[in-house]
Tab-separated table of C-alpha atoms (C1' of nucleotides) in Angstrom:
chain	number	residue	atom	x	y	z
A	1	UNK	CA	-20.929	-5.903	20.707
A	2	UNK	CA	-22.139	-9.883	21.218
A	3	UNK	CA	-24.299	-8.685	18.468
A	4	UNK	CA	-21.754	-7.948	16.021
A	5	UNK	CA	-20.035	-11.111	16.395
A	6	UNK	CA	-23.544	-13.342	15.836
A	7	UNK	CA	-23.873	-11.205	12.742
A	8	UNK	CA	-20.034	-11.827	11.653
A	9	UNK	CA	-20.738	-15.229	12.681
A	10	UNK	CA	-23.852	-15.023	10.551
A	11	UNK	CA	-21.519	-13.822	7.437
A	12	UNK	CA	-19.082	-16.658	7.704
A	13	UNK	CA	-21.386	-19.358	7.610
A	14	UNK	CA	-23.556	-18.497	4.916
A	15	UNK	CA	-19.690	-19.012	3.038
A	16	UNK	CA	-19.583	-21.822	4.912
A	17	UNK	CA	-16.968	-20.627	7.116
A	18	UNK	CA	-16.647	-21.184	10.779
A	19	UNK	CA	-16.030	-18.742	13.282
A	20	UNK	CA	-13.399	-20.253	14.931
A	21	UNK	CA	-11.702	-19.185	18.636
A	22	UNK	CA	-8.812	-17.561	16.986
A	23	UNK	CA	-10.711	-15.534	14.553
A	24	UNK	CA	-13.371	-14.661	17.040
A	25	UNK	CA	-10.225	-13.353	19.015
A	26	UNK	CA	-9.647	-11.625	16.128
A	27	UNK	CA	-12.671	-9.744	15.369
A	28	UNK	CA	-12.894	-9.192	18.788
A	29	UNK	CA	-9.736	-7.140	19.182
A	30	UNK	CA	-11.066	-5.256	15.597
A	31	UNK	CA	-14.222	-3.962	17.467
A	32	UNK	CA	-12.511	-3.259	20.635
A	33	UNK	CA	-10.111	-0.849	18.483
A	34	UNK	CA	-12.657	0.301	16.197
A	35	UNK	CA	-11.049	3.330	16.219
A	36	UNK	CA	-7.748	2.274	15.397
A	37	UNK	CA	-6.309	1.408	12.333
A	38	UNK	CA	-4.553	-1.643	13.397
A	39	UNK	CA	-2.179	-2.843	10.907
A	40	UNK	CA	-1.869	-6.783	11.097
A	41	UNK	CA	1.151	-7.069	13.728
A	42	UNK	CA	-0.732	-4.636	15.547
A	43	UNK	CA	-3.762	-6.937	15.398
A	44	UNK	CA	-1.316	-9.869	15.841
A	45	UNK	CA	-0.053	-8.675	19.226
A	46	UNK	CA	-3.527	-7.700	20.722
A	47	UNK	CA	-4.640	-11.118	19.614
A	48	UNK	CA	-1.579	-12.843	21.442
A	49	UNK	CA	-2.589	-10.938	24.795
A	50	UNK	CA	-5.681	-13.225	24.807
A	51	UNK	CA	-4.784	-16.512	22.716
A	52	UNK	CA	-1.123	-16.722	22.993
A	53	UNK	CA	-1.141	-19.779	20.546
A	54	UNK	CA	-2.480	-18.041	17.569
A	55	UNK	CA	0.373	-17.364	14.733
A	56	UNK	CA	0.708	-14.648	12.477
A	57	UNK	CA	-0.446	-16.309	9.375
A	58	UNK	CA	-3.578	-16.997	10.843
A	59	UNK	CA	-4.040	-13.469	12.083
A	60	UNK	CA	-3.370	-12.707	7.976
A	61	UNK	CA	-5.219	-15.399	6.885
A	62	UNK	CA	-8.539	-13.816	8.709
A	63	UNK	CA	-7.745	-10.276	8.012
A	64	UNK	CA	-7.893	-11.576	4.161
A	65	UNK	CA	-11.029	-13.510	5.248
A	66	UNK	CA	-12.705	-10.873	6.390
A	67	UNK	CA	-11.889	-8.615	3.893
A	68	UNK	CA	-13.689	-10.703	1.198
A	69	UNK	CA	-16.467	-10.747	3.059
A	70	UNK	CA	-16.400	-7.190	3.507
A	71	UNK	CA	-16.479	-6.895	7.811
A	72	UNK	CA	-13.067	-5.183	7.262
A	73	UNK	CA	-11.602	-3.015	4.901
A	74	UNK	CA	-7.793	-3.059	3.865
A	75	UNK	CA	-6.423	0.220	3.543
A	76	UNK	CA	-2.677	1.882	3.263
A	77	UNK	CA	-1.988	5.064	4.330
A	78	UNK	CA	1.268	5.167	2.240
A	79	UNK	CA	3.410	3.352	5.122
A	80	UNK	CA	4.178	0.287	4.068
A	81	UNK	CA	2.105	-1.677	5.848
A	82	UNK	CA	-1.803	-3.032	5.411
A	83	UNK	CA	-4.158	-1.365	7.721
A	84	UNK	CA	-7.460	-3.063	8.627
A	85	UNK	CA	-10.671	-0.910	9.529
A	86	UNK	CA	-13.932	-2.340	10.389
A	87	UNK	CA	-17.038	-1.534	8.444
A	88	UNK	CA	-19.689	0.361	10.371
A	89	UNK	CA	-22.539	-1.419	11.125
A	90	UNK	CA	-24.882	-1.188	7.999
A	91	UNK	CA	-22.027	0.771	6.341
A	92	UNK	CA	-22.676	0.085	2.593
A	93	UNK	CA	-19.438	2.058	1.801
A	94	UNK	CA	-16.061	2.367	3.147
A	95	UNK	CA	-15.684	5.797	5.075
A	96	UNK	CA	-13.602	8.475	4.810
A	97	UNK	CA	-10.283	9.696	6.119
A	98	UNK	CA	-8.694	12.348	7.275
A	99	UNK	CA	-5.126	12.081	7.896
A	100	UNK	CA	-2.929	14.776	9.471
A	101	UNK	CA	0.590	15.687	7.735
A	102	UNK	CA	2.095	17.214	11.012
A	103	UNK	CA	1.173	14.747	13.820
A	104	UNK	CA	-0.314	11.328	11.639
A	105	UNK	CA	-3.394	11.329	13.224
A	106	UNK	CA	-6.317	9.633	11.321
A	107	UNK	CA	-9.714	10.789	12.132
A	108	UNK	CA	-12.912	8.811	10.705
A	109	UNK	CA	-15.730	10.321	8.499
A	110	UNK	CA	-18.608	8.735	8.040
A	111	UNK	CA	-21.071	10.537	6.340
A	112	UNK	CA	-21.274	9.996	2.983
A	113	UNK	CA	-19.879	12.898	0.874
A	114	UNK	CA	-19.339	11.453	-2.417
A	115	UNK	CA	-23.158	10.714	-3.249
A	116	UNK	CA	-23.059	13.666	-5.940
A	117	UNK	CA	-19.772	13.107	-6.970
A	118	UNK	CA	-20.374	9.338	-7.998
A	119	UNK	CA	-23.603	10.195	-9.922
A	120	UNK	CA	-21.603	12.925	-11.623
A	121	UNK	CA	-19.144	9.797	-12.330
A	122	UNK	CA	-21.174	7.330	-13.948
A	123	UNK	CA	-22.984	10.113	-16.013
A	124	UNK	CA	-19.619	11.599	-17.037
A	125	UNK	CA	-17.647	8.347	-17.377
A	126	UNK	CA	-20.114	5.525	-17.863
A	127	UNK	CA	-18.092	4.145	-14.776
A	128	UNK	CA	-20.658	2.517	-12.364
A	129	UNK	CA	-19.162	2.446	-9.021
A	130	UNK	CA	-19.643	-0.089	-6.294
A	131	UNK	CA	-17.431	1.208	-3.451
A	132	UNK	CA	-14.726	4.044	-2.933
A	133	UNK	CA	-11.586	5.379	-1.331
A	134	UNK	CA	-10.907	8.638	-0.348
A	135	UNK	CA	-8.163	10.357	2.251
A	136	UNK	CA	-7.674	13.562	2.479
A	137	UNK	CA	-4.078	14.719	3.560
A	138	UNK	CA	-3.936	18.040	5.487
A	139	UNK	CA	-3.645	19.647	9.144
A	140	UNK	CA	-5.943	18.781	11.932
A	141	UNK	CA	-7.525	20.891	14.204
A	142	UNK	CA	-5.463	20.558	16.591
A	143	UNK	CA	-2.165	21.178	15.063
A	144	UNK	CA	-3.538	23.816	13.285
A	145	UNK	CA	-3.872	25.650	17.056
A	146	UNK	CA	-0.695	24.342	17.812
A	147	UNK	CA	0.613	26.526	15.218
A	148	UNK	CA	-1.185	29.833	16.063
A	149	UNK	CA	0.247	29.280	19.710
A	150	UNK	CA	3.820	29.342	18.193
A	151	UNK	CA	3.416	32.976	16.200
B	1	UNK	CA	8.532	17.176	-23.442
B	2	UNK	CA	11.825	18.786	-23.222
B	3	UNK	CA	10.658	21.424	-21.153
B	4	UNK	CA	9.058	19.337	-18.593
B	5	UNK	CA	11.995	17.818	-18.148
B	6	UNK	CA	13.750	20.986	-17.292
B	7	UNK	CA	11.224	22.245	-14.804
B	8	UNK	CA	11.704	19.030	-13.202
B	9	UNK	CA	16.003	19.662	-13.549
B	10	UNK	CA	14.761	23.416	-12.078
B	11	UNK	CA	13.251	21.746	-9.264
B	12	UNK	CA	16.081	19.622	-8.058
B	13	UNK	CA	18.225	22.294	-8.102
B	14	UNK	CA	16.287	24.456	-6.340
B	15	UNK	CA	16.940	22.367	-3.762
B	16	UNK	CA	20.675	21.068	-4.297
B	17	UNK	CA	19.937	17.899	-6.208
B	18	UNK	CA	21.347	17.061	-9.383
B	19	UNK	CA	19.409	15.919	-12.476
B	20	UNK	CA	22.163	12.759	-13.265
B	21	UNK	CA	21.396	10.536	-16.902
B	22	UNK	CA	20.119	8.044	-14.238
B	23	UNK	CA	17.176	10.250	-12.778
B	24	UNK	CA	16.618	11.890	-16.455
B	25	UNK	CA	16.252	8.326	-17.850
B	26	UNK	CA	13.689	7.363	-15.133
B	27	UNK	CA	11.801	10.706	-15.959
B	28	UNK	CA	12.019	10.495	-19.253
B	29	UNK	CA	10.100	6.788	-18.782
B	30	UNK	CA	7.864	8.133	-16.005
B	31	UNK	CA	6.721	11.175	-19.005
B	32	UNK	CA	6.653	8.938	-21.989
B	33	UNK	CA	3.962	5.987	-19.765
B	34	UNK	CA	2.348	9.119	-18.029
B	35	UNK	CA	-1.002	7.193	-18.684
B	36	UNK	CA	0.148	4.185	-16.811
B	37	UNK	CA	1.164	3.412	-13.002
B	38	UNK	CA	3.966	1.438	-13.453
B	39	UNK	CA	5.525	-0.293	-9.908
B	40	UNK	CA	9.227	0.527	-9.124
B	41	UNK	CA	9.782	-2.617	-11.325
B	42	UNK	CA	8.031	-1.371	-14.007
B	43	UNK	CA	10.337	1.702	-14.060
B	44	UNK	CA	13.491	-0.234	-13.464
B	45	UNK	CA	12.666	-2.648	-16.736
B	46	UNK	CA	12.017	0.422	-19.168
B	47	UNK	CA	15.140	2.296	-17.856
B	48	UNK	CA	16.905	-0.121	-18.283
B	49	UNK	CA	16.534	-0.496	-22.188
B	50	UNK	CA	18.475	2.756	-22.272
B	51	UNK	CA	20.623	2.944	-19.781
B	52	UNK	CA	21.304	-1.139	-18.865
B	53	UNK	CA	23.830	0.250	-15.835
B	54	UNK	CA	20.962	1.094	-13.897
B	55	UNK	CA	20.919	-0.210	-10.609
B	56	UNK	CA	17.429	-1.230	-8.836
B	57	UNK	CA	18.295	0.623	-5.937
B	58	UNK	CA	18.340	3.713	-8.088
B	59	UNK	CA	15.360	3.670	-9.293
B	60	UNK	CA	13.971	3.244	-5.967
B	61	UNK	CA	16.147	6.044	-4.307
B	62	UNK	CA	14.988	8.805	-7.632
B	63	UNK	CA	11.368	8.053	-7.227
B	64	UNK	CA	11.367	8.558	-3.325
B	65	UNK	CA	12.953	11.760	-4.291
B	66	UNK	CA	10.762	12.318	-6.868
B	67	UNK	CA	7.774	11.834	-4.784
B	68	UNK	CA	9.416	13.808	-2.200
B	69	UNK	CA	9.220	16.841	-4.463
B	70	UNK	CA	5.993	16.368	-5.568
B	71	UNK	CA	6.577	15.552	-9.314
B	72	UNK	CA	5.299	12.145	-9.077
B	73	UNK	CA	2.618	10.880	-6.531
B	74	UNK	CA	3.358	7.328	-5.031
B	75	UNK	CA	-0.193	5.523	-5.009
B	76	UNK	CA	-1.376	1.802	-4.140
B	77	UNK	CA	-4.345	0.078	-5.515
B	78	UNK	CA	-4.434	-2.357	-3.372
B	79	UNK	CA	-1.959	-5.141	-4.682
B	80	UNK	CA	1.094	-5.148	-2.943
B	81	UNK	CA	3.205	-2.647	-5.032
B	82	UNK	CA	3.769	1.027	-5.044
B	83	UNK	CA	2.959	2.903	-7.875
B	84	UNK	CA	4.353	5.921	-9.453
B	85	UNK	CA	2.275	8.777	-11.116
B	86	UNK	CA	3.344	12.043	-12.448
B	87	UNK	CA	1.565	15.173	-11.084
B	88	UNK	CA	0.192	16.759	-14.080
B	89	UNK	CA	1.521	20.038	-15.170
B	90	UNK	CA	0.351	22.575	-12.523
B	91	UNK	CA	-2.071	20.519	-11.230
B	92	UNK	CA	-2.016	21.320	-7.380
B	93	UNK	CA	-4.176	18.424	-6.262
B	94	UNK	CA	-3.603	14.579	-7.281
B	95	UNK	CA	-6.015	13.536	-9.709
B	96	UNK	CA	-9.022	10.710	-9.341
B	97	UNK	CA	-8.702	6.887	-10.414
B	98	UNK	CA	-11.349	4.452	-11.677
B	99	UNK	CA	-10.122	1.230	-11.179
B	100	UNK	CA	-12.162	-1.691	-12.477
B	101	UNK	CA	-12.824	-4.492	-10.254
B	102	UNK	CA	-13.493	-7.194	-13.537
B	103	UNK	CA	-10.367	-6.318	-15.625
B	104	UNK	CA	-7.939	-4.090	-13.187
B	105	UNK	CA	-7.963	-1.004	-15.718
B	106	UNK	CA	-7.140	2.410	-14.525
B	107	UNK	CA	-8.812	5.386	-15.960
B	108	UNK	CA	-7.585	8.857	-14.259
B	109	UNK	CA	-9.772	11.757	-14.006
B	110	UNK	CA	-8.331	15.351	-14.288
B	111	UNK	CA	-11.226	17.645	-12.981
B	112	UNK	CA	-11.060	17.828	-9.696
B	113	UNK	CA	-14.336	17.038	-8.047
B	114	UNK	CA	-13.796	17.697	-4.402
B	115	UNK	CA	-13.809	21.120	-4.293
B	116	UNK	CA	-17.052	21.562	-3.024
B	117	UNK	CA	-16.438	18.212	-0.468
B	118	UNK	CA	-13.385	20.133	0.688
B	119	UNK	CA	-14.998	23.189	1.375
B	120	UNK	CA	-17.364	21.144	3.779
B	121	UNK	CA	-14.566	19.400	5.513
B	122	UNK	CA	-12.967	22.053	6.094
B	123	UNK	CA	-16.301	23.822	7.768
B	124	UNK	CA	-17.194	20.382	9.749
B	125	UNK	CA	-14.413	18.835	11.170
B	126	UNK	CA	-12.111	22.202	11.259
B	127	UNK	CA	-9.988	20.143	8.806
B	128	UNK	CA	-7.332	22.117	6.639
B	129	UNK	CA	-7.165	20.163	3.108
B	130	UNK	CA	-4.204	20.357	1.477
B	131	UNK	CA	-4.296	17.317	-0.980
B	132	UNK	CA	-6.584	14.027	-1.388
B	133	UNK	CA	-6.559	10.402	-2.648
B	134	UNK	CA	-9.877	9.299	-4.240
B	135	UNK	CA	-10.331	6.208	-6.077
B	136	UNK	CA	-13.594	4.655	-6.912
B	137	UNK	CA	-13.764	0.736	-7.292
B	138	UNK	CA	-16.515	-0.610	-9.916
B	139	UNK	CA	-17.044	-1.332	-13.302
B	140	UNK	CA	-15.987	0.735	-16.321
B	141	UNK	CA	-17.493	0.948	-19.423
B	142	UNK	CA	-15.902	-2.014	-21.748
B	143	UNK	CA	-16.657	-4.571	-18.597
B	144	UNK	CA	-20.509	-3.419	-18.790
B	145	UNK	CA	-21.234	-3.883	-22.082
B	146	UNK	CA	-19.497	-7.341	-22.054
B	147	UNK	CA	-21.899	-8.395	-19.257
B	148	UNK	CA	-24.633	-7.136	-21.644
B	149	UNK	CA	-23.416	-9.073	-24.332
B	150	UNK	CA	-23.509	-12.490	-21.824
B	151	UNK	CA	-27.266	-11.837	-21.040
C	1	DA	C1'	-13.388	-40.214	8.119
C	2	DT	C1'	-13.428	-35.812	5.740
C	3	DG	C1'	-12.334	-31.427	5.033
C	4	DA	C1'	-11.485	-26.951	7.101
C	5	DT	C1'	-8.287	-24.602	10.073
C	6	DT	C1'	-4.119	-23.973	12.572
C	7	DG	C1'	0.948	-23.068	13.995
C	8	DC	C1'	5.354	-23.185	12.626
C	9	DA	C1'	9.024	-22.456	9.762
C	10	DA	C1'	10.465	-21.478	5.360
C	11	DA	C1'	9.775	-18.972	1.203
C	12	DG	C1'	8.689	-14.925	-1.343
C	13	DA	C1'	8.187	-10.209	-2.750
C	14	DA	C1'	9.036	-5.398	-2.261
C	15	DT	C1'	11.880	-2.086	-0.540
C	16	DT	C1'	15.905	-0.242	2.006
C	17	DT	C1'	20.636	0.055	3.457
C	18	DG	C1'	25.859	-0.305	3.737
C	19	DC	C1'	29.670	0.555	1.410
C	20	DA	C1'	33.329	1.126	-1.889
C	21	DG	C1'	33.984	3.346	-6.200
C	22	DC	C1'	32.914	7.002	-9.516
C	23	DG	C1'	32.316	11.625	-11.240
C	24	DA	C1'	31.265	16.592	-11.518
C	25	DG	C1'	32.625	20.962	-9.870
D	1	DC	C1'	39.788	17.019	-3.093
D	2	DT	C1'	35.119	16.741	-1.746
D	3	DC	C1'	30.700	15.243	-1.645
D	4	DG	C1'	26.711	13.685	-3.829
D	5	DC	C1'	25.328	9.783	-6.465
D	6	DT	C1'	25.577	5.080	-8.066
D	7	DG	C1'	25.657	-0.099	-8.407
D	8	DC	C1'	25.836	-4.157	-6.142
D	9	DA	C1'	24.791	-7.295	-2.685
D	10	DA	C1'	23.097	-8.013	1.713
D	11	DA	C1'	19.626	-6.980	4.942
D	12	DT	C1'	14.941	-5.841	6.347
D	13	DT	C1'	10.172	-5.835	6.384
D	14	DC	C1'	5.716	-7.398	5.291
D	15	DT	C1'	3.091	-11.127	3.698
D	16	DT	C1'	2.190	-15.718	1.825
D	17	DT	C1'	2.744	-20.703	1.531
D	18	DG	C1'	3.718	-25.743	2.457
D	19	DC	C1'	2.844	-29.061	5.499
D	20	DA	C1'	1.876	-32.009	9.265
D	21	DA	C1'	-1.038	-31.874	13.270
D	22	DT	C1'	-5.617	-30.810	15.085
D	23	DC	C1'	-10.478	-29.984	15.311
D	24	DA	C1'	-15.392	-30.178	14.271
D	25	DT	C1'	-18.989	-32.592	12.183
DNA sequence: ATGATTGCAAAGAATTTGCAGCGAG
DNA sequence: CTCGCTGCAAATTCTTTGCAATCAT
């Protein structure tokens, strides 16, 4: 984990950016809940458990910092609210989702599927793609027994 | 056209909703920009040319309802708005979207190119698919050859 | 000193809600 | 008459901004 912040650390200053206390609070609460997908009050809240000082604007300003340099990713999961999810280490493209209609559980892919699929783009469509979203909306395993147990 | 619009008046009633001149009007806008993703704004202002009594709140309330029934799909590309797309006719899955990161356009694509991705979720993580968003980010055609032309 | 960064409070934008009035059956 | 639907305005929610104070170099 110490790792991940020198390389963070790393990323902001070849911007030129400093890895202050507050946003080193920040990332740190982002890889403690990797698996999470922490929206920024969530992030917000963790944060004030540690720093109690820090604000929310500077919780949004870092989110938005680290999504230009690409540590995070800002997704929406049709709830109104901004979710943050940390790129895996090395990741060159965001992973995939898989969110469950019954209970709203979101479980993490990260193998790449789309490697055909985005050749078969930029033949088909001249588009050339640099990154990618993609959820899929359906029932997870588990409510899917759930649902046997009831018939 | 017209018989879009009274599959769509088919649907509502099928489940006790009314097709009023305020939800036609917002149809009839949503079928006549079906190749743009207009905002809840962007709804409100063409409705309004016809039918200036519209309220705001209106439009908001018939495309929650319209999403709700699966005639439109609510999407977000990242800026802070929702946008509205109509389900093409019969199509059971939401289609794809190439959004370019130089010049914001939004090309849709109607073949579905998941099937084969879904079948493998479906094997692998004992997920049950029943819809997907996919949107690739990167640089379409027009924005390439521009960058060609700068060399 | 200089410029980046912060916290706070206020502003802003998007969306939702409360409610009285309207309208179709 | 009844009940769904509407328009308006107010309220909420999420996010951004202005600004003076603070911090690091």
């Amino acid at each position: 984990m110490e790792h991940r912040i020198e390389k963070i650390k790393k990323q902001l200053h070849s911007q030129s950016y400093k890895l202050t206390p507050q946003r080193e609070a920040t990332v740190r609460v982002l890889l403690e809940n990797e698996e999470d997908h922490l929206s920024a009050e969530d992030v917000y809240l963790l944060v004030k458990e540690k720093a109690p000082e820090i604000g929310l604007a500077t919780v949004y300003r870092t989110l938005e910092l680290l999504t230009e340099l690409k540590v995070v990713d800002k997704i929406n999961f049709g709830d109104g609210v901004s979710r943050y999810d940390l790129r895996k280490e090395g990741a060159e493209h965001f992973h995939h989702h898989l969110v469950c209609v019954e209970c709203g559980s979101v479980e993490e892919i990260e193998e790449d599927l789309l490697t055909e699929v985005e050749v078969q783009v930029e033949r088909d469509f001249g588009f050339q793609v640099k990154d990618h979203r993609l959820t899929f909306h359906g029932i997870c395993r588990n409510c899917q027994a759930q649902s046997e147990d009831d018939e």
